GROMACS .gro file of C-alpha atoms in nm:
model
  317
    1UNK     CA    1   0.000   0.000   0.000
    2UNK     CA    2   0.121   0.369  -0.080
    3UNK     CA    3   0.232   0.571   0.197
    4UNK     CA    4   0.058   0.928   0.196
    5UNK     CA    5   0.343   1.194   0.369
    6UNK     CA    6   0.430   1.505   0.409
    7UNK     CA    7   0.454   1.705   0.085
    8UNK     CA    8   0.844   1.839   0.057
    9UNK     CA    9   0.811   2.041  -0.308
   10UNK     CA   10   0.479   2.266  -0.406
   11UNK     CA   11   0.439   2.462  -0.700
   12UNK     CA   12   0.820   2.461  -0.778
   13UNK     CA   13   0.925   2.551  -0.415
   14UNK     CA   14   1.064   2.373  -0.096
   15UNK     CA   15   0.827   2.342   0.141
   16UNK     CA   16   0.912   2.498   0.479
   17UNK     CA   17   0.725   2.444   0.793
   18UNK     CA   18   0.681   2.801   0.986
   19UNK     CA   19   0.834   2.709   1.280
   20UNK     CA   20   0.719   2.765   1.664
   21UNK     CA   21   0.843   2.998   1.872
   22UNK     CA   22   1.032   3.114   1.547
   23UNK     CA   23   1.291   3.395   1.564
   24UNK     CA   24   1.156   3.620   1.258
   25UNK     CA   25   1.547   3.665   1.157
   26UNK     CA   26   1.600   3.310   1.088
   27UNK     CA   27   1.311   3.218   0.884
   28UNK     CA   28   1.381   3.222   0.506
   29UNK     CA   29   1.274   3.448   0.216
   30UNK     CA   30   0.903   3.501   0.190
   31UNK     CA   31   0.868   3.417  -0.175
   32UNK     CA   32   1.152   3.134  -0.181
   33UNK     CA   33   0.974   2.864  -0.015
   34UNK     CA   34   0.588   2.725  -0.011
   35UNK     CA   35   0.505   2.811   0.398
   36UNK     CA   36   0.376   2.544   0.552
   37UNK     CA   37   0.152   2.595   0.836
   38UNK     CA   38   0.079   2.284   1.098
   39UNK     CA   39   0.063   2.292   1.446
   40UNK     CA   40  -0.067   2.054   1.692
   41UNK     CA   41   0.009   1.737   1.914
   42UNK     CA   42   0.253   1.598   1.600
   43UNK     CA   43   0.458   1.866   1.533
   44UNK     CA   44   0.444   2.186   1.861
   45UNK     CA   45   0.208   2.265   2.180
   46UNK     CA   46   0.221   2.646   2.055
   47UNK     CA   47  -0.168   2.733   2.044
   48UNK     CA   48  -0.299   2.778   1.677
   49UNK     CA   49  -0.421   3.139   1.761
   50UNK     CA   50  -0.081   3.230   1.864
   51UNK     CA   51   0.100   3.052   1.574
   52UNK     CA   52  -0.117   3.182   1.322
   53UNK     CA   53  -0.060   3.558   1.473
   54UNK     CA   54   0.326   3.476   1.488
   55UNK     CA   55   0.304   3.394   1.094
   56UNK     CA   56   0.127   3.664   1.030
   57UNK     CA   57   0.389   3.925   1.158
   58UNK     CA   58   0.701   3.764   1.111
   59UNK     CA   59   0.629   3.713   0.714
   60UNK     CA   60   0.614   3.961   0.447
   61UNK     CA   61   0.249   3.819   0.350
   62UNK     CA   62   0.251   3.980   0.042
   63UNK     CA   63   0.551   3.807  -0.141
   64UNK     CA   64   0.418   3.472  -0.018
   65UNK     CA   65   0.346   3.284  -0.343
   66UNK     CA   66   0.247   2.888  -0.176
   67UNK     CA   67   0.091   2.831   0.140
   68UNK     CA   68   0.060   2.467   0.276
   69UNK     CA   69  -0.227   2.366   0.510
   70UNK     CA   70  -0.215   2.130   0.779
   71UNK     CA   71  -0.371   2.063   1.177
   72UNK     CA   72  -0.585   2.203   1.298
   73UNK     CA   73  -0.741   2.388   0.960
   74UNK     CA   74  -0.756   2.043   0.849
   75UNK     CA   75  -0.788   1.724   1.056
   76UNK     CA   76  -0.860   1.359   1.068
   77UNK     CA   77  -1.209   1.387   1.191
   78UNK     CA   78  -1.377   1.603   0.868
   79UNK     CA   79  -1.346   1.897   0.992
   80UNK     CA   80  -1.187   2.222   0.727
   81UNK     CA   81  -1.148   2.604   0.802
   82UNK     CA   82  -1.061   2.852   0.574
   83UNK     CA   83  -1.171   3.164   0.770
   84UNK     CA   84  -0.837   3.273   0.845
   85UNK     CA   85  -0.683   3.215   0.492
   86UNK     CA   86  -0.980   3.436   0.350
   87UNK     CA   87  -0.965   3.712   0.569
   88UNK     CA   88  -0.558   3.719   0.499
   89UNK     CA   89  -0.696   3.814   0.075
   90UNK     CA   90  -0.618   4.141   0.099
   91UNK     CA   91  -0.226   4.075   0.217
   92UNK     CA   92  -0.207   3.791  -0.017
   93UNK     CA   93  -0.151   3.965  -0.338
   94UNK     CA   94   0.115   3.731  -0.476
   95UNK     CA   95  -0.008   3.429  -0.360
   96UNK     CA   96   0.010   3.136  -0.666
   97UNK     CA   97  -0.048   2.811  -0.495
   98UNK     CA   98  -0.267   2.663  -0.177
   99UNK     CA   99  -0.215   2.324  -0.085
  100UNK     CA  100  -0.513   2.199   0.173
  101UNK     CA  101  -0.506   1.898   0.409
  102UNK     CA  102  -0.136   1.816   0.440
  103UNK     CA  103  -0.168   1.555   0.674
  104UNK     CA  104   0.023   1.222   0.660
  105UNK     CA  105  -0.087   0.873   0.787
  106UNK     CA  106   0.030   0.899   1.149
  107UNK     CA  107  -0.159   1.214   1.171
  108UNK     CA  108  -0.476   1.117   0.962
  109UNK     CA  109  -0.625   0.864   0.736
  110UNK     CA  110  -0.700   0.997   0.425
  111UNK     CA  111  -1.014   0.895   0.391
  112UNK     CA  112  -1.120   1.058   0.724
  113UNK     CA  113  -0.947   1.416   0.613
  114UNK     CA  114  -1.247   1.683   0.520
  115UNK     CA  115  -1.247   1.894   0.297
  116UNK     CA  116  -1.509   2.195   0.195
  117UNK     CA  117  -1.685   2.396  -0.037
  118UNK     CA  118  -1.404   2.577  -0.236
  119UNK     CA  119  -1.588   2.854  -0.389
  120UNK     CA  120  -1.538   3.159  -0.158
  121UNK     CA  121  -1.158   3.006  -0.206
  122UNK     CA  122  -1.157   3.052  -0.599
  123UNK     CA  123  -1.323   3.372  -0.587
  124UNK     CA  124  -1.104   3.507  -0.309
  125UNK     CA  125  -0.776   3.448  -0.522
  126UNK     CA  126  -0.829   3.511  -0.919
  127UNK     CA  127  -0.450   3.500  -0.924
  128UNK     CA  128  -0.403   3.155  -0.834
  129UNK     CA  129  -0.249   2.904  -1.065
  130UNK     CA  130  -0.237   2.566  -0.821
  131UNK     CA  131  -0.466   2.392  -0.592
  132UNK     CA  132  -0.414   2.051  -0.476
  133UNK     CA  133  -0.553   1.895  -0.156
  134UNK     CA  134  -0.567   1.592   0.010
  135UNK     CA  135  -0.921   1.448   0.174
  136UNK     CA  136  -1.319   1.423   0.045
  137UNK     CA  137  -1.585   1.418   0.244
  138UNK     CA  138  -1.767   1.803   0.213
  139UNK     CA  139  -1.560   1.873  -0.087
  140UNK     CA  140  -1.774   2.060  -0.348
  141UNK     CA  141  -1.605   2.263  -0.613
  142UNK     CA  142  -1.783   2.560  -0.820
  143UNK     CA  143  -1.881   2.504  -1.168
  144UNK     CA  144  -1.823   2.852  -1.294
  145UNK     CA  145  -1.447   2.715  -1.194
  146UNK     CA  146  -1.178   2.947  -1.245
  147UNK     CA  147  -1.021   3.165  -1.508
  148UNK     CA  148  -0.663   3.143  -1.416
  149UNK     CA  149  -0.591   2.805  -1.234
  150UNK     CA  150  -0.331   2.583  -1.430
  151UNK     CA  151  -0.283   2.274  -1.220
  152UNK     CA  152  -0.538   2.060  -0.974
  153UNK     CA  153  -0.513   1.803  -0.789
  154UNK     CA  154  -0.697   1.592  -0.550
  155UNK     CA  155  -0.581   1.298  -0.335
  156UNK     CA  156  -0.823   1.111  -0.171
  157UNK     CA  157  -0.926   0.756  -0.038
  158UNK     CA  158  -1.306   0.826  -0.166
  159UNK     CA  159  -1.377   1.109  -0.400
  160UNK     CA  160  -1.734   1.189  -0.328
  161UNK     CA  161  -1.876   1.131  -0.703
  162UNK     CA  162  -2.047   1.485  -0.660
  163UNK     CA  163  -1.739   1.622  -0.633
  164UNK     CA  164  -1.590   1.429  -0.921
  165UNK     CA  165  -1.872   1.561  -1.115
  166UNK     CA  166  -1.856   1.934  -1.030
  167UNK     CA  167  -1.531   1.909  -1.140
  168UNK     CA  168  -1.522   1.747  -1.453
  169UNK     CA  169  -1.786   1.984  -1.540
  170UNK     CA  170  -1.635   2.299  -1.420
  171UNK     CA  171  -1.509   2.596  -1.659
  172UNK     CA  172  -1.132   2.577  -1.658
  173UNK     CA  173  -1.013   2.727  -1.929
  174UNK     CA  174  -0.620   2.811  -1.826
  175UNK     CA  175  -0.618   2.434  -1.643
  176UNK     CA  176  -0.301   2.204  -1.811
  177UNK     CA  177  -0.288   1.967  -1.502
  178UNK     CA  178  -0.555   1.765  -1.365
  179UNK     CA  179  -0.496   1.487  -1.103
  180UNK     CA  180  -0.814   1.281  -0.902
  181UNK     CA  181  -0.741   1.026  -0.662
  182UNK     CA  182  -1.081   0.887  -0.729
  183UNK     CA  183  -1.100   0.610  -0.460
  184UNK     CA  184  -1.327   0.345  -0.299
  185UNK     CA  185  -1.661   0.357  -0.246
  186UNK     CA  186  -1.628   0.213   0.133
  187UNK     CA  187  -1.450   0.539   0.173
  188UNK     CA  188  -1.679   0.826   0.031
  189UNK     CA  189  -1.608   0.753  -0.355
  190UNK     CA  190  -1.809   0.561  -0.608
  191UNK     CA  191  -1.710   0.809  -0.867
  192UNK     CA  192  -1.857   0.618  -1.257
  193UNK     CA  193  -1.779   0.657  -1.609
  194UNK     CA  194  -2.154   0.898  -1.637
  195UNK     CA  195  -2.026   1.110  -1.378
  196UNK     CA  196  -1.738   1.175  -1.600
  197UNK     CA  197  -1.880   1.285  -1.908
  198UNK     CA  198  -1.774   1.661  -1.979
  199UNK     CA  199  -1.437   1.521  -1.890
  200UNK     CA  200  -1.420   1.291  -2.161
  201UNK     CA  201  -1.561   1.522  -2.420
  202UNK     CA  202  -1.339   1.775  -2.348
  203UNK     CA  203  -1.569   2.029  -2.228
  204UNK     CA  204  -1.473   2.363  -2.012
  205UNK     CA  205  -1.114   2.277  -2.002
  206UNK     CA  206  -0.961   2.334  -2.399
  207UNK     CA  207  -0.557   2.402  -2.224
  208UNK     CA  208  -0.580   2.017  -2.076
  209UNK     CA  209  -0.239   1.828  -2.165
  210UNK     CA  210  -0.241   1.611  -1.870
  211UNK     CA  211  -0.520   1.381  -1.687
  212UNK     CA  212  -0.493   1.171  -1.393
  213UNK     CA  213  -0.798   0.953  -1.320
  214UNK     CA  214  -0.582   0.717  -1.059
  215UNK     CA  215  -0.635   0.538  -0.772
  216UNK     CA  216  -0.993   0.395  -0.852
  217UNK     CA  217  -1.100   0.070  -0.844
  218UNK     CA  218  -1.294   0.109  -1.215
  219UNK     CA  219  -0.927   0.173  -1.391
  220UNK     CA  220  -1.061  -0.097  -1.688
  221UNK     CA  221  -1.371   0.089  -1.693
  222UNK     CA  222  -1.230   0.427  -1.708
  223UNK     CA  223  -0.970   0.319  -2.014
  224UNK     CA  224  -1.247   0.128  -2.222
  225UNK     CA  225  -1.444   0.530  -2.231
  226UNK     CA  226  -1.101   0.755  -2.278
  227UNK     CA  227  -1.024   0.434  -2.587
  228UNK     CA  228  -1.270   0.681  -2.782
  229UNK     CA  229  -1.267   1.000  -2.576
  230UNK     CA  230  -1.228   1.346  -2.776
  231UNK     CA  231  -0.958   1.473  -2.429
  232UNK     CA  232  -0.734   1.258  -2.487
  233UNK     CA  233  -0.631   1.373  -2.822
  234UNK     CA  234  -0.510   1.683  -2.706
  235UNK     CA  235  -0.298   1.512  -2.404
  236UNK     CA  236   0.044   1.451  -2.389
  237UNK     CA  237   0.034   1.229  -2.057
  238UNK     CA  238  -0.214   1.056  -1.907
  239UNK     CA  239  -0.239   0.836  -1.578
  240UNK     CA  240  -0.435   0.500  -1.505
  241UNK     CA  241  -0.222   0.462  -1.217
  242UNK     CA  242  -0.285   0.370  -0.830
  243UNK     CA  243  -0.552   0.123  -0.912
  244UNK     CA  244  -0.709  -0.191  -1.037
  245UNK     CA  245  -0.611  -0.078  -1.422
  246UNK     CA  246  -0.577  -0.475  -1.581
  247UNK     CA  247  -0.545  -0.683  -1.912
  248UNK     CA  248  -0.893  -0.537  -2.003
  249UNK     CA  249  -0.820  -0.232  -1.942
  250UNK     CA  250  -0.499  -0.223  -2.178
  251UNK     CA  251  -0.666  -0.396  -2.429
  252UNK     CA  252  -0.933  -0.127  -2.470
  253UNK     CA  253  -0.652   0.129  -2.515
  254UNK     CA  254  -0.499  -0.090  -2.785
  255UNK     CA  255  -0.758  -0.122  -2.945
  256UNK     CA  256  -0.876   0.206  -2.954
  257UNK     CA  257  -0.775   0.560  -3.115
  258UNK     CA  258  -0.383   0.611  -3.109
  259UNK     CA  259  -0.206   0.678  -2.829
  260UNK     CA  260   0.166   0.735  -2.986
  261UNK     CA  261   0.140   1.146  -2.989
  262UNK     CA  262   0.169   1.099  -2.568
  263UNK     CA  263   0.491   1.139  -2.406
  264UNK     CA  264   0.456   0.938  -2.105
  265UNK     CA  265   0.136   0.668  -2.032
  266UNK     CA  266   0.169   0.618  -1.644
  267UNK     CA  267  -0.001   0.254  -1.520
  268UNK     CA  268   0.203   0.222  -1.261
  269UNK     CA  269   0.044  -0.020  -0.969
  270UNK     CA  270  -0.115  -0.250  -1.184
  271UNK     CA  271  -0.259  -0.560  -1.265
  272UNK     CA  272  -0.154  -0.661  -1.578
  273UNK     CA  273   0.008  -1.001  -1.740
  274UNK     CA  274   0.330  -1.008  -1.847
  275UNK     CA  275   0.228  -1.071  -2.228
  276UNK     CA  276   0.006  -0.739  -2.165
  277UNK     CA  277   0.323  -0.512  -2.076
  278UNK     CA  278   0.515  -0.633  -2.329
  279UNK     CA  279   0.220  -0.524  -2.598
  280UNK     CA  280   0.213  -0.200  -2.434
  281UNK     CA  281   0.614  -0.173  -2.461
  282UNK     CA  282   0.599  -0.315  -2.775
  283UNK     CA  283   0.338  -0.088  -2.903
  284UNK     CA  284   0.363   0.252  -2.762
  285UNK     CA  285   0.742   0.286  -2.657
  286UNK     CA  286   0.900   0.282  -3.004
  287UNK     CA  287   0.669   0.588  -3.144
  288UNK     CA  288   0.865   0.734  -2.845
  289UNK     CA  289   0.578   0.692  -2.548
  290UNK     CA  290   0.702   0.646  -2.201
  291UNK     CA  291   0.499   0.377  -2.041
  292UNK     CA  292   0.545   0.305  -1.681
  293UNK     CA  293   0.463  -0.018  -1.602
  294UNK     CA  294   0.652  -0.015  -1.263
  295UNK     CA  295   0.462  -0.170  -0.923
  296UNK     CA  296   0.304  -0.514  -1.011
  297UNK     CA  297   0.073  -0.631  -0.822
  298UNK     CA  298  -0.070  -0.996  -0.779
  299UNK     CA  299  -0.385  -1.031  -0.739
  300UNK     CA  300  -0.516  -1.092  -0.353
  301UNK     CA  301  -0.802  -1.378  -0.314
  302UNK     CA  302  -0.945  -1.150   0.036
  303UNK     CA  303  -1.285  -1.081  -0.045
  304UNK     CA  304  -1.265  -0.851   0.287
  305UNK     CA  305  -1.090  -0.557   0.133
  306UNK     CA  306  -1.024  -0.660  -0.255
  307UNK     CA  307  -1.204  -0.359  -0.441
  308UNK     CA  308  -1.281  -0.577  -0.736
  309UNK     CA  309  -1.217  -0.968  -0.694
  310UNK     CA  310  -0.860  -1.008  -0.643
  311UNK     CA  311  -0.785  -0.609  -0.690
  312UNK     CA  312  -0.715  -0.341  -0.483
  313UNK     CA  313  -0.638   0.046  -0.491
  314UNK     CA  314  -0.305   0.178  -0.372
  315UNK     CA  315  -0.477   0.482  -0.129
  316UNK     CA  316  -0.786   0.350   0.064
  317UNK     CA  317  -0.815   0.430   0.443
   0.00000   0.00000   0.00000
């Protein structure tokens, strides 16, 4: 199973934890590192209140271009605030990036990390150009979107499909990167094919050149609809990876419109037969397509916890 930690690198930059009890003369340049802001029983006994004023004054706010969001904004038991990031707008004129969540397994499972309505968010910042965040449950994203964001991720142990939905739908016209940790459905997801749809067709997002669908347990489902699927054309990576992606699964994408103008096809964590990834090799990696067939898996006989017979996800609890 996959290991969700601490992120070290956002948006280009080194993430830096604001430190307690800091001495404002030994933290780093304002704009050279993403900040990132967790404080709690895993990391100091500092009270938020006082960390967050600490921050606050000891940072030039306005050359901060990634912030980083950890305990207790987010937590382990679904709870999100963004009050204090909102009310900062007005002092956050260069901010780029905001990653939400940033909690690692010792802290929080992933699937018990909440998220929230990211609207006010979106509107708050029309400069921003990255959002990633780890979690689900209360997650709702806008479908007017946003005019300026480039890159979006989510990582999560159960997508709520709504979610999934609003955001395949939304208007993103600037957006190049999109990343969903889709999930399992004993964890909040249960994102389908349907739910999908404007994705596929390439609606609301004409700057796409990379998709992620990973870490779902309906990988073979997922690559028999992008076989035909007008996004793909204008991609130049995509990712099956993370999840139950199998023989089927490849065989769809074989078989269906050509894949050879991508520079890198990501399946890593798979399920596939040996005779499979050497058709994939064989087909793709000549025409100068990266495939990344790292991470085998066998298949497990536990009905228990297998996500489909014999297959599981990478990122559940």
């Amino acid at each position: 199973m996959h290991h969700v930690e601490h992120v070290e690198q956002f948006h280009g930059l080194p993430v830096f934890t604001f430190p307690p009890y800091a001495d404002p003369a030994d933290l780093p340049d304002a704009g050279a590192v993403a900040w990132r802001l967790h404080c709690g029983p895993y990391s100091t006994d500092e009270d938020s209140g006082s960390y967050w004023t600490r921050f606050t004054e000891s940072v030039d706010l306005g050359r901060i271009r990634a912030l980083v969001f950890g305990s207790p904004w987010f937590d382990g038991d679904g709870g999100s605030d963004l009050s204090e990031l909102l009310a900062l707008r007005p002092r956050l004129g260069g901010l780029e990036a905001v990653f939400l969540g940033d909690l690692e397994d010792e802290e929080a499972m992933i699937s018990t990390i909440g998220l929230t309505d990211l609207t006010d968010l979106l509107d708050a910042f029309p400069a921003l150009r990255e959002l990633a965040m780890r979690g689900g449950e209360g997650l709702e994203f806008p479908l007017t979107g946003h005019k300026g964001l480039r890159v979006l991720r989510v990582e999560s142990g159960g997508l709520p499909p709504a979610a999934a939905a609003q955001i395949a739908a939304a208007e993103l016209p600037s957006l190049e990167r999109l990343d969903l940790w889709l999930g399992d459905e004993d964890y909040g997801g249960g994102t389908t094919v349907e739910d999908l749809a404007p994705l596929f067709a390439g609606v609301g997002k004409p700057a796409l050149r990379h998709l992620g669908l990973q870490n779902s347990a309906i990988q073979d489902e997922l690559a028999a609809e992008l076989a035909s699927a007008p996004v793909v054309g204008r991609l130049r990576s995509l990712s099956l990876s993370m999840g139950t992606f199998g023989d089927e699964g490849a065989e769809a994408l074989l078989g269906g419109q050509p894949l050879t103008h991508l520079r890198e096809l990501d399946l890593s964590h798979h399920f596939l037969s040996r005779e499979m990834m050497l058709r994939l090799w064989t087909g793709l990696e000549p025409h100068g397509v990266r495939v990344n067939l790292t991470d085998r898996q066998e298949e497990d006989d536990d009905p228990d916890w297998a996500e489909e017979p014999g297959r599981y996800i990478a990122v559940a609890e």
